[in-house]
Amino acid sequence: MKDSELFALAKKAAENAYAPYSGFTVGAALLSKGGKIYSGCNIENAAFSPTNCAERTAFFKAVSEGEREFSAIAVAGGKNLNFEENCFPCGVCRQVMCEFCDGDFRIIVGNDREGIKAYTITELLPESFSL
Ligand code: THU
């Protein structure tokens, strides 16, 4: 699976975002080492703190179905499905990625103006906490 294909799936997943409070719609497409795709979107809540990011939705779907090994995630986000800037995973989502992924796990971000770019989780969360 090409990075550009995974990113296109992330944009598609953003169509299901439930973001009535921020209007910021995010989609994620998580690729397992076995080649399966798990999509996710952000799901907001009136009480704010129960809000779940697209990346964690994808991870929790996958792990809850028995998946434990991942190679990459693509993330696409912006106001009302306009993908004009990169949407980098928040710190909480980076920590969740660290729980299940090796240091070479790839995070693909991008936008419609500049295209896509890939980072490793080690680049985005160096010196991470683990037990
Ligand atoms: N959000 C994500 O889903 N993923 C990110 O990487 C950044 C932020 C969501 C959370 C909230 O619903 C909205 O974007 C604005 O913060």
PDB file of C-alpha atoms and ligand atoms in Angstrom:
ATOM      1  CA  MET A   1       0.000   0.000   0.000  1.00  0.00           C
ATOM      2  CA  LYS A   2       1.417   3.361  -1.058  1.00  0.00           C
ATOM      3  CA  ASP A   3       1.529   6.274   1.401  1.00  0.00           C
ATOM      4  CA  SER A   4      -0.660   8.293  -0.973  1.00  0.00           C
ATOM      5  CA  GLU A   5      -3.302   5.529  -0.962  1.00  0.00           C
ATOM      6  CA  LEU A   6      -3.298   5.349   2.842  1.00  0.00           C
ATOM      7  CA  PHE A   7      -3.635   9.142   2.994  1.00  0.00           C
ATOM      8  CA  ALA A   8      -6.604   9.025   0.599  1.00  0.00           C
ATOM      9  CA  LEU A   9      -8.283   6.518   2.959  1.00  0.00           C
ATOM     10  CA  ALA A  10      -7.664   8.889   5.877  1.00  0.00           C
ATOM     11  CA  LYS A  11      -9.419  11.694   3.993  1.00  0.00           C
ATOM     12  CA  LYS A  12     -12.329   9.350   3.280  1.00  0.00           C
ATOM     13  CA  ALA A  13     -12.533   8.384   6.967  1.00  0.00           C
ATOM     14  CA  ALA A  14     -12.824  12.070   7.910  1.00  0.00           C
ATOM     15  CA  GLU A  15     -16.217  12.119   6.202  1.00  0.00           C
ATOM     16  CA  ASN A  16     -17.571  10.220   9.226  1.00  0.00           C
ATOM     17  CA  ALA A  17     -16.113  12.675  11.753  1.00  0.00           C
ATOM     18  CA  TYR A  18     -18.546  13.784  14.426  1.00  0.00           C
ATOM     19  CA  ALA A  19     -17.246  17.279  15.145  1.00  0.00           C
ATOM     20  CA  PRO A  20     -20.201  19.600  15.842  1.00  0.00           C
ATOM     21  CA  TYR A  21     -18.256  21.659  18.422  1.00  0.00           C
ATOM     22  CA  SER A  22     -14.946  22.364  16.712  1.00  0.00           C
ATOM     23  CA  GLY A  23     -15.905  21.786  13.084  1.00  0.00           C
ATOM     24  CA  PHE A  24     -12.439  20.241  12.777  1.00  0.00           C
ATOM     25  CA  THR A  25     -12.861  16.963  10.936  1.00  0.00           C
ATOM     26  CA  VAL A  26     -10.114  14.341  11.161  1.00  0.00           C
ATOM     27  CA  GLY A  27      -9.704  10.930   9.569  1.00  0.00           C
ATOM     28  CA  ALA A  28      -7.076   8.259  10.121  1.00  0.00           C
ATOM     29  CA  ALA A  29      -6.167   5.078   8.257  1.00  0.00           C
ATOM     30  CA  LEU A  30      -4.079   2.594  10.248  1.00  0.00           C
ATOM     31  CA  LEU A  31      -2.175  -0.120   8.381  1.00  0.00           C
ATOM     32  CA  SER A  32      -1.402  -3.363  10.203  1.00  0.00           C
ATOM     33  CA  LYS A  33       1.757  -5.338   9.451  1.00  0.00           C
ATOM     34  CA  GLY A  34      -0.509  -7.973   7.899  1.00  0.00           C
ATOM     35  CA  GLY A  35      -1.903  -5.432   5.456  1.00  0.00           C
ATOM     36  CA  LYS A  36      -5.290  -4.718   7.038  1.00  0.00           C
ATOM     37  CA  ILE A  37      -6.645  -1.173   7.243  1.00  0.00           C
ATOM     38  CA  TYR A  38      -8.486   0.201  10.245  1.00  0.00           C
ATOM     39  CA  SER A  39     -10.087   3.600   9.752  1.00  0.00           C
ATOM     40  CA  GLY A  40     -11.000   6.131  12.409  1.00  0.00           C
ATOM     41  CA  CYS A  41     -12.525   9.581  12.807  1.00  0.00           C
ATOM     42  CA  ASN A  42     -12.755  12.065  15.645  1.00  0.00           C
ATOM     43  CA  ILE A  43     -15.849  11.757  17.802  1.00  0.00           C
ATOM     44  CA  GLU A  44     -16.620  14.836  19.898  1.00  0.00           C
ATOM     45  CA  ASN A  45     -18.814  15.175  22.947  1.00  0.00           C
ATOM     46  CA  ALA A  46     -20.763  18.018  24.581  1.00  0.00           C
ATOM     47  CA  ALA A  47     -18.766  17.422  27.762  1.00  0.00           C
ATOM     48  CA  PHE A  48     -15.574  17.904  25.710  1.00  0.00           C
ATOM     49  CA  SER A  49     -13.211  15.574  27.604  1.00  0.00           C
ATOM     50  CA  PRO A  50     -14.832  12.354  26.297  1.00  0.00           C
ATOM     51  CA  THR A  51     -13.842  13.437  22.777  1.00  0.00           C
ATOM     52  CA  ASN A  52     -11.780  10.825  20.959  1.00  0.00           C
ATOM     53  CA  CYS A  53      -9.270  11.663  18.243  1.00  0.00           C
ATOM     54  CA  ALA A  54      -9.350   9.923  14.867  1.00  0.00           C
ATOM     55  CA  GLU A  55      -6.024   8.182  15.498  1.00  0.00           C
ATOM     56  CA  ARG A  56      -7.130   6.652  18.784  1.00  0.00           C
ATOM     57  CA  THR A  57     -10.432   5.591  17.264  1.00  0.00           C
ATOM     58  CA  ALA A  58      -8.475   3.661  14.630  1.00  0.00           C
ATOM     59  CA  PHE A  59      -6.092   2.124  17.176  1.00  0.00           C
ATOM     60  CA  PHE A  60      -8.824   1.123  19.594  1.00  0.00           C
ATOM     61  CA  LYS A  61     -10.876  -0.435  16.821  1.00  0.00           C
ATOM     62  CA  ALA A  62      -7.862  -2.464  15.696  1.00  0.00           C
ATOM     63  CA  VAL A  63      -6.654  -3.567  19.128  1.00  0.00           C
ATOM     64  CA  SER A  64     -10.190  -4.485  20.170  1.00  0.00           C
ATOM     65  CA  GLU A  65     -10.304  -6.818  17.165  1.00  0.00           C
ATOM     66  CA  GLY A  66      -7.069  -8.554  18.186  1.00  0.00           C
ATOM     67  CA  GLU A  67      -4.600  -6.609  16.049  1.00  0.00           C
ATOM     68  CA  ARG A  68      -1.281  -5.799  17.736  1.00  0.00           C
ATOM     69  CA  GLU A  69       1.245  -5.080  14.998  1.00  0.00           C
ATOM     70  CA  PHE A  70       1.191  -1.924  12.921  1.00  0.00           C
ATOM     71  CA  SER A  71       3.385  -0.393  10.266  1.00  0.00           C
ATOM     72  CA  ALA A  72       1.867   3.029   9.493  1.00  0.00           C
ATOM     73  CA  ILE A  73      -0.958   5.493  10.042  1.00  0.00           C
ATOM     74  CA  ALA A  74      -2.114   8.322   7.775  1.00  0.00           C
ATOM     75  CA  VAL A  75      -3.870  11.359   9.257  1.00  0.00           C
ATOM     76  CA  ALA A  76      -5.888  13.998   7.415  1.00  0.00           C
ATOM     77  CA  GLY A  77      -7.654  16.851   9.158  1.00  0.00           C
ATOM     78  CA  GLY A  78      -9.006  20.340   8.716  1.00  0.00           C
ATOM     79  CA  LYS A  79     -12.034  22.573   9.123  1.00  0.00           C
ATOM     80  CA  ASN A  80     -15.127  21.005   7.573  1.00  0.00           C
ATOM     81  CA  LEU A  81     -13.232  18.537   5.387  1.00  0.00           C
ATOM     82  CA  ASN A  82     -10.862  21.175   3.983  1.00  0.00           C
ATOM     83  CA  PHE A  83      -7.413  19.622   4.066  1.00  0.00           C
ATOM     84  CA  GLU A  84      -5.254  22.709   3.679  1.00  0.00           C
ATOM     85  CA  GLU A  85      -2.756  22.150   6.512  1.00  0.00           C
ATOM     86  CA  ASN A  86      -1.004  19.137   7.991  1.00  0.00           C
ATOM     87  CA  CYS A  87      -2.767  17.585  10.959  1.00  0.00           C
ATOM     88  CA  PHE A  88      -0.168  16.104  13.286  1.00  0.00           C
ATOM     89  CA  PRO A  89      -1.278  13.639  15.972  1.00  0.00           C
ATOM     90  CA  CYS A  90      -1.735  15.131  19.443  1.00  0.00           C
ATOM     91  CA  GLY A  91       0.516  14.077  22.307  1.00  0.00           C
ATOM     92  CA  VAL A  92      -2.006  11.629  23.737  1.00  0.00           C
ATOM     93  CA  CYS A  93      -2.313   9.834  20.390  1.00  0.00           C
ATOM     94  CA  ARG A  94       1.472   9.712  20.024  1.00  0.00           C
ATOM     95  CA  GLN A  95       1.662   8.001  23.408  1.00  0.00           C
ATOM     96  CA  VAL A  96      -0.957   5.449  22.307  1.00  0.00           C
ATOM     97  CA  MET A  97       1.089   4.772  19.150  1.00  0.00           C
ATOM     98  CA  CYS A  98       4.165   4.164  21.313  1.00  0.00           C
ATOM     99  CA  GLU A  99       2.300   1.549  23.304  1.00  0.00           C
ATOM    100  CA  PHE A 100       1.741  -0.666  20.271  1.00  0.00           C
ATOM    101  CA  CYS A 101       4.417   0.289  17.748  1.00  0.00           C
ATOM    102  CA  ASP A 102       8.133  -0.037  17.124  1.00  0.00           C
ATOM    103  CA  GLY A 103      10.232   3.087  16.726  1.00  0.00           C
ATOM    104  CA  ASP A 104      10.079   2.833  12.943  1.00  0.00           C
ATOM    105  CA  PHE A 105       6.247   3.019  12.860  1.00  0.00           C
ATOM    106  CA  ARG A 106       5.436   5.637  10.224  1.00  0.00           C
ATOM    107  CA  ILE A 107       3.045   8.575  10.501  1.00  0.00           C
ATOM    108  CA  ILE A 108       1.927  10.062   7.215  1.00  0.00           C
ATOM    109  CA  VAL A 109       0.536  13.590   7.281  1.00  0.00           C
ATOM    110  CA  GLY A 110      -0.283  15.895   4.427  1.00  0.00           C
ATOM    111  CA  ASN A 111      -2.511  18.446   2.827  1.00  0.00           C
ATOM    112  CA  ASP A 112      -3.922  19.347  -0.559  1.00  0.00           C
ATOM    113  CA  ARG A 113      -1.412  22.199  -1.137  1.00  0.00           C
ATOM    114  CA  GLU A 114       1.892  20.524  -0.303  1.00  0.00           C
ATOM    115  CA  GLY A 115       1.288  16.772  -0.576  1.00  0.00           C
ATOM    116  CA  ILE A 116       2.242  14.176   2.017  1.00  0.00           C
ATOM    117  CA  LYS A 117       5.232  13.568   4.253  1.00  0.00           C
ATOM    118  CA  ALA A 118       6.150  10.647   6.520  1.00  0.00           C
ATOM    119  CA  TYR A 119       7.726  10.702   9.988  1.00  0.00           C
ATOM    120  CA  THR A 120       8.632   7.911  12.385  1.00  0.00           C
ATOM    121  CA  ILE A 121       7.072   7.753  15.836  1.00  0.00           C
ATOM    122  CA  THR A 122      10.588   8.204  17.242  1.00  0.00           C
ATOM    123  CA  GLU A 123      10.805  11.532  15.416  1.00  0.00           C
ATOM    124  CA  LEU A 124       7.419  12.689  16.713  1.00  0.00           C
ATOM    125  CA  LEU A 125       7.808  11.361  20.270  1.00  0.00           C
ATOM    126  CA  PRO A 126      11.478  10.974  21.200  1.00  0.00           C
ATOM    127  CA  GLU A 127      12.476   9.688  24.638  1.00  0.00           C
ATOM    128  CA  SER A 128       8.967   8.330  25.184  1.00  0.00           C
ATOM    129  CA  PHE A 129       7.696   6.892  28.427  1.00  0.00           C
ATOM    130  CA  SER A 130       7.162   3.159  28.710  1.00  0.00           C
ATOM    131  CA  LEU A 131       7.128   0.533  31.463  1.00  0.00           C
TER     132      LEU A 131
HETATM  133  N1  THU B   1      -8.195  15.789  16.622  1.00  0.00           N
HETATM  134  C1  THU B   1      -7.985  14.548  16.086  1.00  0.00           C
HETATM  135  O1  THU B   1      -8.920  13.775  15.888  1.00  0.00           O
HETATM  136  N2  THU B   1      -6.713  14.198  15.786  1.00  0.00           N
HETATM  137  C2  THU B   1      -5.635  15.026  15.855  1.00  0.00           C
HETATM  138  O2  THU B   1      -4.541  14.640  15.495  1.00  0.00           O
HETATM  139  C3  THU B   1      -5.800  16.377  16.391  1.00  0.00           C
HETATM  140  C4  THU B   1      -7.132  16.716  16.920  1.00  0.00           C
HETATM  141  C5  THU B   1      -9.581  16.214  16.879  1.00  0.00           C
HETATM  142  C6  THU B   1      -9.998  16.330  18.305  1.00  0.00           C
HETATM  143  C7  THU B   1     -11.131  17.324  18.214  1.00  0.00           C
HETATM  144  O3  THU B   1     -12.326  16.633  17.884  1.00  0.00           O
HETATM  145  C8  THU B   1     -10.764  18.212  17.036  1.00  0.00           C
HETATM  146  O4  THU B   1      -9.792  17.498  16.316  1.00  0.00           O
HETATM  147  C9  THU B   1     -10.226  19.571  17.436  1.00  0.00           C
HETATM  148  O5  THU B   1      -9.218  19.450  18.365  1.00  0.00           O
END
